Coordinates of C-alpha atoms in Angstrom, one line a residue:
Chain Y
M1193 CA 4.9 -63.3 -30.7
K1194 CA 8.4 -64.1 -30.5
A1195 CA 11.6 -61.5 -30.7
S1196 CA 15.4 -62.0 -31.0
L1197 CA 18.4 -60.3 -30.7
G1198 CA 22.3 -60.5 -30.9
L1199 CA 25.1 -59.7 -28.7
R1200 CA 28.4 -59.9 -28.8
G1201 CA 30.1 -62.5 -26.1
D1202 CA 30.9 -58.7 -23.9
G1203 CA 30.2 -58.0 -20.6
A1204 CA 28.9 -54.7 -21.0
E1205 CA 26.0 -56.0 -24.0
L1206 CA 24.3 -57.6 -20.5
G1207 CA 22.7 -54.5 -20.2
R1208 CA 21.1 -54.0 -23.6
L1209 CA 20.2 -57.9 -22.9
L1210 CA 18.5 -57.5 -19.9
G1211 CA 16.7 -54.1 -21.5
F1212 CA 15.5 -56.3 -24.8
A1213 CA 14.0 -58.9 -22.5
E1214 CA 12.3 -56.2 -20.5
E1215 CA 10.8 -54.7 -23.3
F1216 CA 9.7 -58.0 -24.1
A1217 CA 8.4 -58.6 -20.6
R1218 CA 6.4 -55.4 -20.9
R1219 CA 4.7 -56.1 -24.2
Q1220 CA 3.9 -59.4 -23.0
S1221 CA 2.0 -58.2 -20.6
L1222 CA 4.1 -61.0 -18.0
P1223 CA 3.6 -60.9 -14.2
E1224 CA 6.7 -58.7 -12.6
A1225 CA 7.6 -61.9 -10.9
E1226 CA 8.1 -63.7 -14.2
R1227 CA 9.4 -61.0 -15.6
S1228 CA 12.3 -60.9 -12.7
R1229 CA 13.0 -64.8 -13.2
L1230 CA 13.0 -64.4 -16.7
L1231 CA 16.4 -60.9 -16.2
I1232 CA 17.7 -63.5 -14.1
I1233 CA 17.9 -66.9 -16.4
L1234 CA 19.3 -64.7 -18.8
E1235 CA 21.9 -63.0 -17.1
E1236 CA 23.0 -66.0 -15.6
L1237 CA 23.3 -67.5 -18.9
F1238 CA 24.8 -64.2 -20.6
T1239 CA 27.9 -64.2 -17.6
N1240 CA 28.9 -67.6 -17.3
T1241 CA 29.0 -67.8 -21.1
V1242 CA 31.0 -64.8 -21.3
K1243 CA 33.0 -65.6 -18.5
Y1244 CA 33.9 -69.0 -19.2
G1245 CA 32.3 -69.6 -22.8
Y1246 CA 35.4 -69.1 -24.5
P1247 CA 39.8 -68.9 -24.6
E1248 CA 40.8 -66.4 -22.4
G1249 CA 40.5 -62.6 -24.1
A1250 CA 38.0 -64.2 -27.3
A1251 CA 34.8 -63.6 -25.4
A1252 CA 34.8 -60.3 -27.3
A1253 CA 34.3 -61.8 -30.4
G1254 CA 31.8 -64.4 -29.6
R1255 CA 28.6 -64.8 -31.1
I1256 CA 25.6 -64.8 -29.1
E1257 CA 22.0 -65.4 -29.7
V1258 CA 19.1 -64.9 -27.6
G1259 CA 15.4 -65.4 -28.6
L1260 CA 12.3 -65.2 -26.5
A1261 CA 8.7 -66.4 -27.1
V1262 CA 5.7 -67.2 -25.8
T1263 CA 3.2 -69.4 -26.6
R1264 CA 0.1 -71.5 -24.6
G1265 CA 1.3 -69.8 -21.3
R1266 CA 5.0 -71.6 -21.9
L1267 CA 8.0 -68.6 -21.8
E1268 CA 10.3 -70.1 -24.4
I1269 CA 14.1 -68.9 -24.3
H1270 CA 16.3 -69.8 -26.9
F1271 CA 20.5 -69.0 -26.6
S1272 CA 22.8 -70.2 -28.4
D1273 CA 26.7 -69.0 -28.8
N1274 CA 29.5 -69.8 -30.5
G1275 CA 31.7 -70.9 -27.5
R1276 CA 33.5 -74.2 -26.1
P1277 CA 31.4 -77.0 -26.3
F1278 CA 29.2 -76.9 -23.1
D1279 CA 26.0 -78.2 -21.0
P1280 CA 25.4 -76.2 -18.3
L1281 CA 23.0 -78.7 -17.3
S1282 CA 24.5 -81.5 -16.9
H1283 CA 27.5 -80.1 -15.5
T1284 CA 27.2 -80.4 -11.3
P1285 CA 28.0 -78.0 -9.0
S1286 CA 30.8 -78.8 -6.7
G1287 CA 30.2 -79.6 -3.9
P1288 CA 26.6 -79.6 -4.1
D1289 CA 25.9 -81.1 -0.6
R1290 CA 27.8 -78.8 1.3
P1291 CA 26.7 -76.1 3.5
P1292 CA 26.7 -72.7 0.9
A1293 CA 28.8 -70.9 3.2
E1294 CA 31.9 -73.7 2.1
R1295 CA 31.0 -74.6 -1.2
P1296 CA 33.0 -72.7 -4.3
L1297 CA 30.2 -69.9 -5.5
G1298 CA 31.5 -71.1 -9.2
G1299 CA 28.0 -73.0 -9.8
L1300 CA 25.8 -70.8 -8.0
G1301 CA 24.3 -68.9 -11.1
L1302 CA 23.8 -72.3 -13.4
Q1303 CA 21.9 -74.0 -9.5
L1304 CA 19.3 -70.8 -10.3
L1305 CA 19.2 -71.2 -13.7
R1306 CA 18.6 -74.8 -13.3
S1307 CA 15.9 -74.1 -10.4
L1308 CA 13.7 -71.6 -12.6
V1309 CA 13.3 -73.3 -16.2
D1310 CA 10.6 -76.1 -16.3
E1311 CA 12.4 -78.2 -19.4
A1312 CA 15.6 -77.9 -20.4
R1313 CA 16.9 -78.7 -23.9
Y1314 CA 20.8 -78.9 -24.9
R1315 CA 22.6 -80.1 -28.3
R1316 CA 25.4 -79.2 -30.1
E1317 CA 25.0 -77.6 -33.5
R1318 CA 26.9 -76.5 -35.9
G1319 CA 30.0 -75.3 -33.4
R1320 CA 27.3 -73.9 -32.0
N1321 CA 25.8 -74.3 -27.8
C1322 CA 22.0 -74.1 -27.9
L1323 CA 20.4 -74.1 -25.5
A1324 CA 16.2 -74.2 -25.6
L1325 CA 14.7 -73.5 -21.8
V1326 CA 10.7 -74.0 -21.4
R1327 CA 9.2 -72.1 -18.3
N1328 CA 5.4 -72.6 -17.7
L1329 CA 3.9 -69.1 -16.8
G1330 CA 0.6 -70.6 -14.9
A1331 CA -2.4 -68.8 -16.5
P1332 CA -2.5 -67.2 -19.7
G1333 CA -0.8 -63.6 -19.0
Chain Q
M659 CA 23.3 -48.1 -7.8
D660 CA 21.3 -46.1 -5.0
I661 CA 21.8 -47.5 -1.3
G662 CA 20.7 -45.2 1.6
E663 CA 21.9 -45.6 4.4
T664 CA 20.3 -44.9 7.9
R665 CA 22.9 -45.8 11.7
Q666 CA 21.8 -46.1 14.9
D667 CA 24.1 -47.6 18.2
G668 CA 26.1 -50.4 16.5
L669 CA 23.8 -50.9 14.1
L670 CA 23.6 -50.0 10.2
V671 CA 20.8 -50.1 7.6
L672 CA 21.3 -50.7 3.7
R673 CA 18.7 -50.0 1.7
P674 CA 19.4 -50.7 -1.7
V675 CA 16.9 -49.6 -4.6
G676 CA 16.5 -51.6 -7.8
R677 CA 18.0 -55.0 -9.1
I678 CA 21.0 -56.7 -7.4
D679 CA 22.5 -58.1 -10.6
N680 CA 26.0 -58.3 -12.3
L681 CA 25.7 -54.2 -13.1
T682 CA 24.7 -53.6 -9.8
S683 CA 26.7 -55.5 -8.1
A684 CA 30.0 -53.8 -7.6
V685 CA 28.9 -50.9 -6.4
F686 CA 26.4 -52.9 -4.0
Q687 CA 29.2 -55.3 -2.7
D688 CA 31.7 -52.4 -2.1
R689 CA 29.2 -50.6 0.1
L690 CA 28.7 -54.0 1.9
L691 CA 32.5 -54.7 2.5
V692 CA 33.4 -51.2 3.8
A693 CA 30.4 -51.4 6.2
A694 CA 31.8 -55.5 7.3
R695 CA 35.6 -54.7 7.5
A696 CA 35.1 -51.1 9.1
G697 CA 33.6 -53.9 11.9
A698 CA 31.9 -51.1 14.0
A699 CA 28.4 -52.2 13.2
D700 CA 26.0 -55.0 12.8
V701 CA 24.5 -54.9 9.6
I702 CA 20.7 -55.3 8.2
V703 CA 19.9 -54.8 4.5
D704 CA 16.8 -54.2 3.7
F705 CA 15.7 -55.4 0.3
T706 CA 12.3 -53.8 0.4
E707 CA 13.1 -51.6 -2.4
V708 CA 15.1 -54.7 -4.3
A709 CA 13.3 -56.2 -7.1
Y710 CA 15.4 -59.1 -7.8
I711 CA 19.4 -60.6 -6.7
S712 CA 21.4 -62.4 -8.8
S713 CA 24.3 -65.1 -8.5
A714 CA 26.1 -61.6 -8.0
G715 CA 24.3 -60.6 -5.5
L716 CA 24.6 -63.0 -3.7
R717 CA 28.4 -64.0 -4.0
A718 CA 28.4 -59.8 -2.5
L719 CA 26.6 -60.8 0.4
M720 CA 28.7 -64.0 1.2
A721 CA 32.1 -62.1 0.9
A722 CA 30.1 -59.3 3.5
S723 CA 29.5 -62.0 5.3
K724 CA 33.3 -63.7 5.7
A725 CA 35.2 -60.4 5.6
K726 CA 32.9 -59.7 8.7
P727 CA 34.6 -59.7 12.0
K728 CA 33.3 -63.3 14.3
E729 CA 31.1 -61.1 16.6
R730 CA 29.6 -58.7 14.4
R731 CA 26.4 -59.8 12.5
I732 CA 24.9 -59.3 8.8
A733 CA 21.4 -59.9 8.4
V734 CA 19.0 -59.6 5.7
A735 CA 15.2 -58.2 5.9
A736 CA 12.0 -57.6 3.8
L737 CA 12.6 -60.2 0.6
N738 CA 10.2 -60.3 -1.8
S739 CA 9.2 -63.5 -3.7
I740 CA 11.6 -63.6 -6.3
V741 CA 14.3 -63.0 -4.1
G742 CA 12.5 -64.8 -1.5
E743 CA 12.5 -67.6 -4.0
I744 CA 16.5 -67.0 -5.2
F745 CA 17.0 -67.3 -1.6
A746 CA 15.7 -70.9 -1.2
I747 CA 17.1 -72.2 -3.9
S748 CA 20.5 -71.4 -3.1
R749 CA 20.1 -71.8 0.4
F750 CA 22.1 -69.1 1.2
A751 CA 19.5 -68.6 4.4
E752 CA 21.6 -71.1 5.7
V753 CA 24.7 -68.2 5.2
I754 CA 23.0 -64.9 6.1
P755 CA 19.8 -64.9 8.5
V756 CA 16.6 -63.5 7.2
F757 CA 14.0 -61.7 8.2
D758 CA 10.5 -60.9 7.7
T759 CA 10.8 -57.1 8.6
V760 CA 13.7 -54.8 9.7
A761 CA 12.4 -54.4 12.7
A762 CA 12.3 -58.3 13.6
A763 CA 15.7 -58.0 12.6
V764 CA 16.5 -55.6 14.8
A765 CA 14.9 -57.3 17.8
A766 CA 16.8 -60.4 16.6
R767 CA 19.8 -58.9 17.1
D768 CA 19.0 -57.0 20.4
E769 CA 17.9 -60.6 22.1
A770 CA 21.2 -62.2 20.4
S771 CA 23.5 -59.6 22.2
R772 CA 21.6 -60.1 25.6
A773 CA 22.6 -63.9 25.2
P774 CA 26.4 -65.0 24.8
L775 CA 26.2 -66.9 21.2
P776 CA 26.4 -70.5 21.5
A777 CA 29.6 -71.5 20.8
A778 CA 30.4 -73.1 18.2
P779 CA 32.1 -76.4 18.2
L780 CA 35.7 -76.8 19.0
R781 CA 38.2 -77.7 16.0
V782 CA 41.9 -78.5 15.1
H783 CA 44.1 -77.1 12.4
F784 CA 47.0 -78.5 11.5
W785 CA 49.5 -76.0 10.3
G786 CA 52.5 -78.5 10.2
S787 CA 52.9 -81.9 11.2
R788 CA 57.0 -82.8 10.7
G789 CA 59.4 -82.9 13.5
S790 CA 63.2 -81.6 13.5
L791 CA 63.0 -79.9 10.5
P792 CA 60.2 -78.9 6.9
A793 CA 60.3 -81.7 4.7
P794 CA 59.3 -80.1 1.5
L795 CA 58.0 -82.9 -1.3
G796 CA 60.3 -82.3 -4.1
A797 CA 60.2 -83.1 -7.8
A798 CA 60.9 -86.8 -7.5
G799 CA 58.8 -87.0 -4.5
V800 CA 55.6 -85.5 -7.3
R801 CA 56.8 -87.8 -10.1
A802 CA 56.1 -91.1 -8.6
K803 CA 52.8 -90.3 -7.5
L804 CA 51.8 -89.1 -10.6
R805 CA 52.9 -92.0 -11.7
D806 CA 51.4 -93.9 -9.6
A807 CA 47.9 -92.1 -10.1
L808 CA 48.6 -92.9 -13.6
L809 CA 49.1 -96.4 -13.0
A810 CA 46.2 -96.9 -10.8
A811 CA 44.3 -94.9 -13.6
R812 CA 43.9 -97.9 -16.3
G813 CA 41.1 -99.5 -16.8
H814 CA 39.1 -96.8 -14.8
D815 CA 36.5 -94.9 -17.1
L816 CA 37.6 -91.2 -16.3
K817 CA 36.4 -89.6 -19.1
T818 CA 34.4 -86.1 -16.9
P819 CA 35.9 -84.1 -14.4
E820 CA 33.8 -85.0 -11.9
A821 CA 35.2 -89.1 -12.5
V822 CA 38.4 -87.6 -11.9
D823 CA 37.6 -86.6 -8.5
A824 CA 35.9 -89.2 -7.6
F825 CA 39.3 -91.5 -8.6
I826 CA 41.5 -89.3 -6.7
D827 CA 38.9 -89.3 -3.8
R828 CA 38.0 -92.9 -3.4
E829 CA 40.5 -95.0 -5.5
L830 CA 44.2 -93.8 -4.6
P831 CA 45.6 -94.0 -1.4
F832 CA 46.9 -90.8 0.5
S833 CA 50.0 -91.0 0.1
V834 CA 48.8 -91.1 -3.7
G835 CA 46.6 -88.5 -4.2
G836 CA 47.8 -86.0 -1.2
T837 CA 50.8 -85.3 1.0
Y838 CA 51.4 -85.4 5.0
G839 CA 53.2 -82.2 4.2
G840 CA 56.6 -80.9 5.1
N841 CA 55.4 -77.9 7.7
T842 CA 57.3 -78.5 11.2
S843 CA 55.2 -78.3 14.1
C844 CA 52.6 -75.9 13.9
V845 CA 48.3 -76.3 15.6
E846 CA 45.1 -74.2 15.7
I847 CA 42.9 -74.7 18.6
V848 CA 39.7 -73.2 16.4
T849 CA 37.3 -72.1 19.7
G850 CA 35.6 -70.2 17.5
G851 CA 35.8 -67.1 19.7
E852 CA 37.8 -63.4 18.7
E853 CA 40.9 -65.1 19.6
Y854 CA 43.0 -67.3 18.4
V855 CA 45.1 -70.1 20.0
L856 CA 48.0 -71.8 18.5
C857 CA 50.2 -74.7 19.5
D858 CA 53.7 -73.8 18.6
L859 CA 55.7 -71.5 16.3
G860 CA 57.1 -74.3 13.5
T861 CA 56.9 -73.2 9.9
G862 CA 53.6 -74.0 9.3
V863 CA 52.5 -70.6 11.2
R864 CA 53.6 -68.7 8.7
E865 CA 50.9 -70.8 6.2
F866 CA 48.5 -69.6 9.1
G867 CA 48.8 -65.9 8.9
R868 CA 49.1 -66.0 5.0
K869 CA 45.9 -67.2 5.3
L870 CA 44.5 -65.1 7.4
L871 CA 46.1 -62.3 6.0
A872 CA 44.4 -63.1 2.4
E873 CA 41.1 -63.6 4.6
Q874 CA 40.8 -60.4 6.6
G875 CA 43.3 -57.9 5.0
P876 CA 45.9 -56.1 7.5
A877 CA 43.4 -54.0 9.1
R878 CA 41.6 -56.1 10.9
K879 CA 44.0 -56.8 14.3
H880 CA 43.5 -60.1 16.2
C881 CA 45.4 -61.3 19.4
F882 CA 47.1 -64.6 19.0
N883 CA 48.3 -66.8 22.5
V884 CA 50.6 -69.3 21.1
F885 CA 51.6 -72.2 23.6
L886 CA 55.0 -73.4 23.5
S887 CA 55.9 -77.2 23.6
H888 CA 59.5 -76.2 23.8
L889 CA 62.1 -73.9 22.2
H890 CA 63.9 -76.5 19.7
W891 CA 63.9 -75.3 17.1
D892 CA 61.6 -77.0 14.8
H893 CA 59.0 -75.8 17.3
V894 CA 60.2 -71.7 16.7
M895 CA 61.9 -71.2 13.2
G896 CA 58.9 -70.2 12.0
F897 CA 57.8 -66.9 13.7
P898 CA 60.0 -64.6 12.2
F899 CA 58.1 -65.0 9.0
F900 CA 54.6 -64.7 10.7
A901 CA 52.9 -61.8 8.7
F902 CA 51.1 -60.7 12.0
A903 CA 54.8 -60.1 14.2
Y904 CA 55.1 -57.0 11.5
I905 CA 51.4 -55.1 11.9
P906 CA 51.0 -52.4 14.6
G907 CA 47.6 -53.2 16.1
N908 CA 48.1 -57.2 17.2
V909 CA 48.6 -58.8 20.0
I910 CA 51.0 -61.6 20.3
R911 CA 50.7 -63.5 23.5
L912 CA 53.6 -66.2 23.5
H913 CA 53.2 -68.4 26.8
G914 CA 55.7 -71.3 27.9
C915 CA 57.2 -72.6 30.6
N916 CA 60.5 -72.7 29.5
E917 CA 62.7 -70.1 31.5
A918 CA 64.1 -69.2 28.5
L919 CA 61.2 -68.2 26.2
A920 CA 62.0 -64.9 25.8
R921 CA 65.5 -65.2 24.8
A922 CA 65.2 -67.9 22.8
I923 CA 62.6 -66.0 20.7
R924 CA 64.6 -62.8 21.0
N925 CA 68.0 -64.1 19.7
Q926 CA 66.5 -66.2 16.7
H927 CA 65.1 -62.9 15.8
S928 CA 68.3 -60.6 15.9
E929 CA 71.5 -60.6 13.8
P930 CA 73.3 -62.6 12.3
G931 CA 70.8 -65.5 12.2
F932 CA 67.4 -62.8 10.6
P933 CA 68.1 -59.2 10.1
V934 CA 65.0 -57.6 11.4
D935 CA 65.7 -57.3 15.2
F936 CA 63.0 -58.4 17.4
A937 CA 62.8 -55.0 19.0
S938 CA 62.0 -53.7 16.0
L939 CA 58.7 -55.2 15.5
P940 CA 55.5 -53.5 14.8
A941 CA 53.4 -56.2 17.1
T942 CA 52.8 -55.9 20.6
I943 CA 54.6 -59.4 21.7
E944 CA 53.4 -60.6 25.3
F945 CA 55.8 -63.5 27.2
V946 CA 53.6 -65.3 29.8
E947 CA 55.9 -67.8 31.6
L948 CA 53.8 -70.6 32.9
T949 CA 54.0 -73.0 35.7
P950 CA 53.8 -76.9 35.1
G951 CA 50.3 -78.0 37.1
R952 CA 48.3 -75.4 37.9
T953 CA 45.1 -74.6 35.3
Y954 CA 45.1 -71.0 33.4
Q955 CA 42.1 -69.7 31.8
V956 CA 43.1 -68.3 28.2
A957 CA 40.6 -67.6 25.2
G958 CA 37.3 -69.9 26.5
L959 CA 39.7 -72.6 27.3
S960 CA 41.5 -74.3 30.5
V961 CA 45.1 -74.9 29.5
L962 CA 47.1 -77.1 32.2
P963 CA 50.6 -77.4 31.3
I964 CA 52.8 -80.4 32.1
Q965 CA 56.5 -81.1 32.0
Q966 CA 57.6 -83.9 29.8
F967 CA 60.9 -85.8 29.1
H968 CA 62.8 -84.1 26.5
T969 CA 66.9 -83.2 26.5
G970 CA 66.1 -79.5 27.7
E971 CA 62.4 -79.7 29.1
S972 CA 59.6 -79.7 26.9
Y973 CA 55.8 -79.3 28.4
G974 CA 52.4 -80.8 27.2
Y975 CA 49.2 -78.9 27.0
R976 CA 45.7 -80.2 28.3
F977 CA 42.9 -77.7 26.7
S978 CA 39.2 -78.6 27.7
R979 CA 36.3 -76.7 27.4
D980 CA 32.8 -78.0 28.5
D981 CA 33.0 -81.7 28.5
K982 CA 35.5 -81.3 25.3
T983 CA 39.6 -82.1 25.8
I984 CA 42.4 -82.0 23.0
V985 CA 46.0 -82.7 24.3
Y986 CA 48.7 -81.3 22.6
S987 CA 51.6 -83.7 23.6
T988 CA 55.0 -83.4 21.6
D989 CA 58.5 -84.0 21.7
C990 CA 58.4 -86.5 25.0
E991 CA 60.4 -90.0 25.1
H992 CA 57.9 -91.4 27.2
K993 CA 59.3 -95.0 29.9
Y994 CA 57.0 -96.4 32.2
S995 CA 57.3 -99.7 33.2
V996 CA 53.8 -100.1 34.4
L997 CA 50.5 -98.3 32.9
D998 CA 48.7 -97.5 35.2
E999 CA 47.9 -93.9 37.2
S1000 CA 50.7 -93.9 38.9
Y1001 CA 52.3 -92.5 35.2
P1002 CA 51.6 -89.0 35.4
F1003 CA 50.7 -89.4 31.3
V1004 CA 47.5 -91.3 32.0
H1005 CA 46.1 -89.4 34.1
F1006 CA 47.2 -86.2 31.7
Y1007 CA 45.7 -87.7 28.5
R1008 CA 42.7 -89.3 30.3
N1009 CA 39.3 -89.4 28.0
A1010 CA 41.1 -86.7 26.0
D1011 CA 38.8 -86.3 22.9
L1012 CA 42.2 -86.1 20.6
L1013 CA 45.4 -86.5 22.0
I1014 CA 48.4 -84.8 19.7
F1015 CA 51.1 -87.2 20.0
D1016 CA 55.1 -87.2 19.0
A1017 CA 55.4 -91.2 17.5
M1018 CA 58.4 -89.8 16.0
Y1019 CA 60.3 -93.3 15.1
S1020 CA 59.1 -96.9 14.7
L1021 CA 59.5 -98.5 18.4
A1022 CA 62.0 -100.7 16.7
D1023 CA 64.6 -97.2 16.3
T1024 CA 63.5 -96.0 19.8
V1025 CA 64.7 -99.8 21.5
S1026 CA 67.6 -98.9 19.8
V1027 CA 69.7 -96.2 17.7
K1028 CA 67.2 -93.6 18.9
E1029 CA 67.1 -94.6 22.4
D1030 CA 67.3 -91.2 24.6
W1031 CA 66.8 -88.8 21.7
G1032 CA 63.7 -87.4 23.3
H1033 CA 60.8 -89.0 21.2
S1034 CA 58.4 -91.6 21.7
S1035 CA 57.1 -94.4 19.2
N1036 CA 53.9 -94.9 17.5
V1037 CA 53.1 -98.5 19.6
I1038 CA 53.7 -96.7 22.9
A1039 CA 51.4 -93.8 21.4
V1040 CA 48.8 -96.8 21.3
E1041 CA 49.2 -98.1 24.8
L1042 CA 49.1 -94.5 26.7
A1043 CA 46.2 -93.6 24.3
Q1044 CA 44.3 -97.1 25.5
A1045 CA 45.6 -97.2 28.5
A1046 CA 44.3 -93.0 29.3
R1047 CA 40.6 -94.3 27.2
V1048 CA 41.4 -91.9 24.9
K1049 CA 39.4 -91.5 21.5
R1050 CA 41.3 -90.0 18.6
L1051 CA 44.8 -90.5 18.6
A1052 CA 46.9 -87.8 15.6
L1053 CA 50.4 -89.3 15.0
F1054 CA 52.5 -85.8 14.8
H1055 CA 55.8 -84.6 14.1
H1056 CA 56.7 -86.9 11.4
E1057 CA 60.7 -88.3 10.9
P1058 CA 61.3 -85.7 8.1
V1059 CA 63.2 -88.4 6.4
L1060 CA 60.0 -90.3 6.4
D1061 CA 58.0 -90.2 2.8
D1062 CA 54.2 -89.8 2.2
Q1063 CA 54.6 -93.8 1.4
M1064 CA 56.4 -94.5 4.9
I1065 CA 53.9 -92.5 6.7
E1066 CA 50.7 -94.4 5.4
A1067 CA 52.7 -97.4 6.3
V1068 CA 53.2 -96.5 9.8
L1069 CA 49.9 -95.6 10.3
G1070 CA 48.6 -98.8 8.9
E1071 CA 50.8 -100.7 11.2
T1072 CA 49.3 -98.6 14.1
V1073 CA 45.9 -99.2 13.5
R1074 CA 46.3 -103.1 12.8
F1075 CA 48.5 -103.2 16.5
E1076 CA 45.9 -100.7 18.6
E1077 CA 43.4 -103.6 16.7
I1078 CA 45.2 -106.1 17.9
S1079 CA 45.9 -105.2 21.7
R1080 CA 43.0 -103.3 22.2
D1081 CA 41.0 -104.2 25.6
G1082 CA 37.4 -103.3 25.0
H1083 CA 38.0 -99.2 24.7
K1084 CA 38.6 -98.5 20.8
V1085 CA 41.3 -95.8 19.8
E1086 CA 40.7 -94.1 16.4
V1087 CA 44.3 -93.9 14.9
I1088 CA 44.8 -91.2 12.4
S1089 CA 48.2 -88.9 11.4
A1090 CA 48.0 -85.7 11.2
F1091 CA 49.1 -83.6 7.9
D1092 CA 49.1 -80.6 6.7
G1093 CA 45.4 -79.2 6.0
L1094 CA 44.0 -81.6 8.2
D1095 CA 40.7 -79.8 10.5
L1096 CA 39.3 -82.0 13.0
T1097 CA 36.4 -81.1 14.2
I1098 CA 36.1 -82.2 18.4

């Protein structure tokens, strides 16, 4: 089963995104913990893109596409946006070796994102950042 | 979001319900910050009813942890597996203690309040390192650094921001990639306790006040213990610009051995030199006259003053806690014939972990034109530090005419001099700069 949703690059759209993902998780009977991880992944991706992906004031005109699918026990997340070229996978958080209290907080969301997925691919394609993420769900649900 | 709340003596338990994400974290953060800033209670966040937390929620916890008074604690309890996983990934357990249950958090708190907290290591933070007069970096100085940096960058692969940072940190000398700063003497001894300890009130104290105010807001009240080496202008001129003097409820204790201490501070803070009269300052300002040679207990430190050689009398301070010792000794023109225990400063500096030393002039200057100007040289600094078996020597009170490259050159020469004159005991020589933070 696949589901997709288009969003504006507006922070207020987060509620709609999470609602969409919850509905997907319900229909796929994802366990509660997997649903929570999915919601965290999507929130971190979305808020990071809206905050940093577009030039000042231009985010609301941004077009973000989210696609979700479960195939053979793998949760696939496709996230694309027409913002500035940015690969969240290669971005190293500032000061990863320092204890969190001394670390600037900017990279925290991306750090969570990277740890919660098992596979990740980034491409820049026709003016869009395209991110394909996979999380192994363990026993097929 | 719905956040339940229960209070019992000195303890506040917050019980948020649902998700702590970008949609709800603002409410969560507001509640936490109100509780943390009030400082009236330790705070436990009970996560029993929390489905998950995203980075937005972690930021709220971090903000509260930074806003709370040092003596207050924040803990979290009863994390579900997802919240536990997020805490593990982000290493947040290093920021905020995690307990299995609220009861366990309460028990740990009661235990901790019976036993005194282990003291944090002593630190020294330099807010101002110049002598005589502030020396701001000008446009020509910035341009020269930029030019040197760009010349040095030729041929390096600097495609990513990370590569640029690494290049600045590893390839550029500090005089190009940084600056020793231009504020006059102000050094903080960070004890980890509730009260603050400062040496001198040069223009660096303005920066100290601004930073503290930005971090903690005007509502928190503090006690500042200041030790003044003497009353020459570069060591007191920052005080009229110290924000906390203008906020009622703060206590500022000015310690010093000069009998003119109160008069000098009051005169500086009055017409016609300054528009706000000292008497109208809302903070409580106390003057504490110390006697050289006597040991005092202040903010958990033993403090011993000594009289130095300087026009109009200056004083050094030896601060000790447990087995750690910091000596602040600026504005002293050392004169000795033999360096042994007969020279009082060998004894006074003995085994110091850090000696902050006025090495304003080169040896050539001190033996000729600037003799009797009341300062010492880098060579004398090394000789004294070696004789007293000092571990680390911080050159301080930089001559305002020296630019960053010259200060760096003096440091290089001093390090070499220490190497060739070493007699078994190594003294680590560094040069103080505005923003330098040392763990003792």
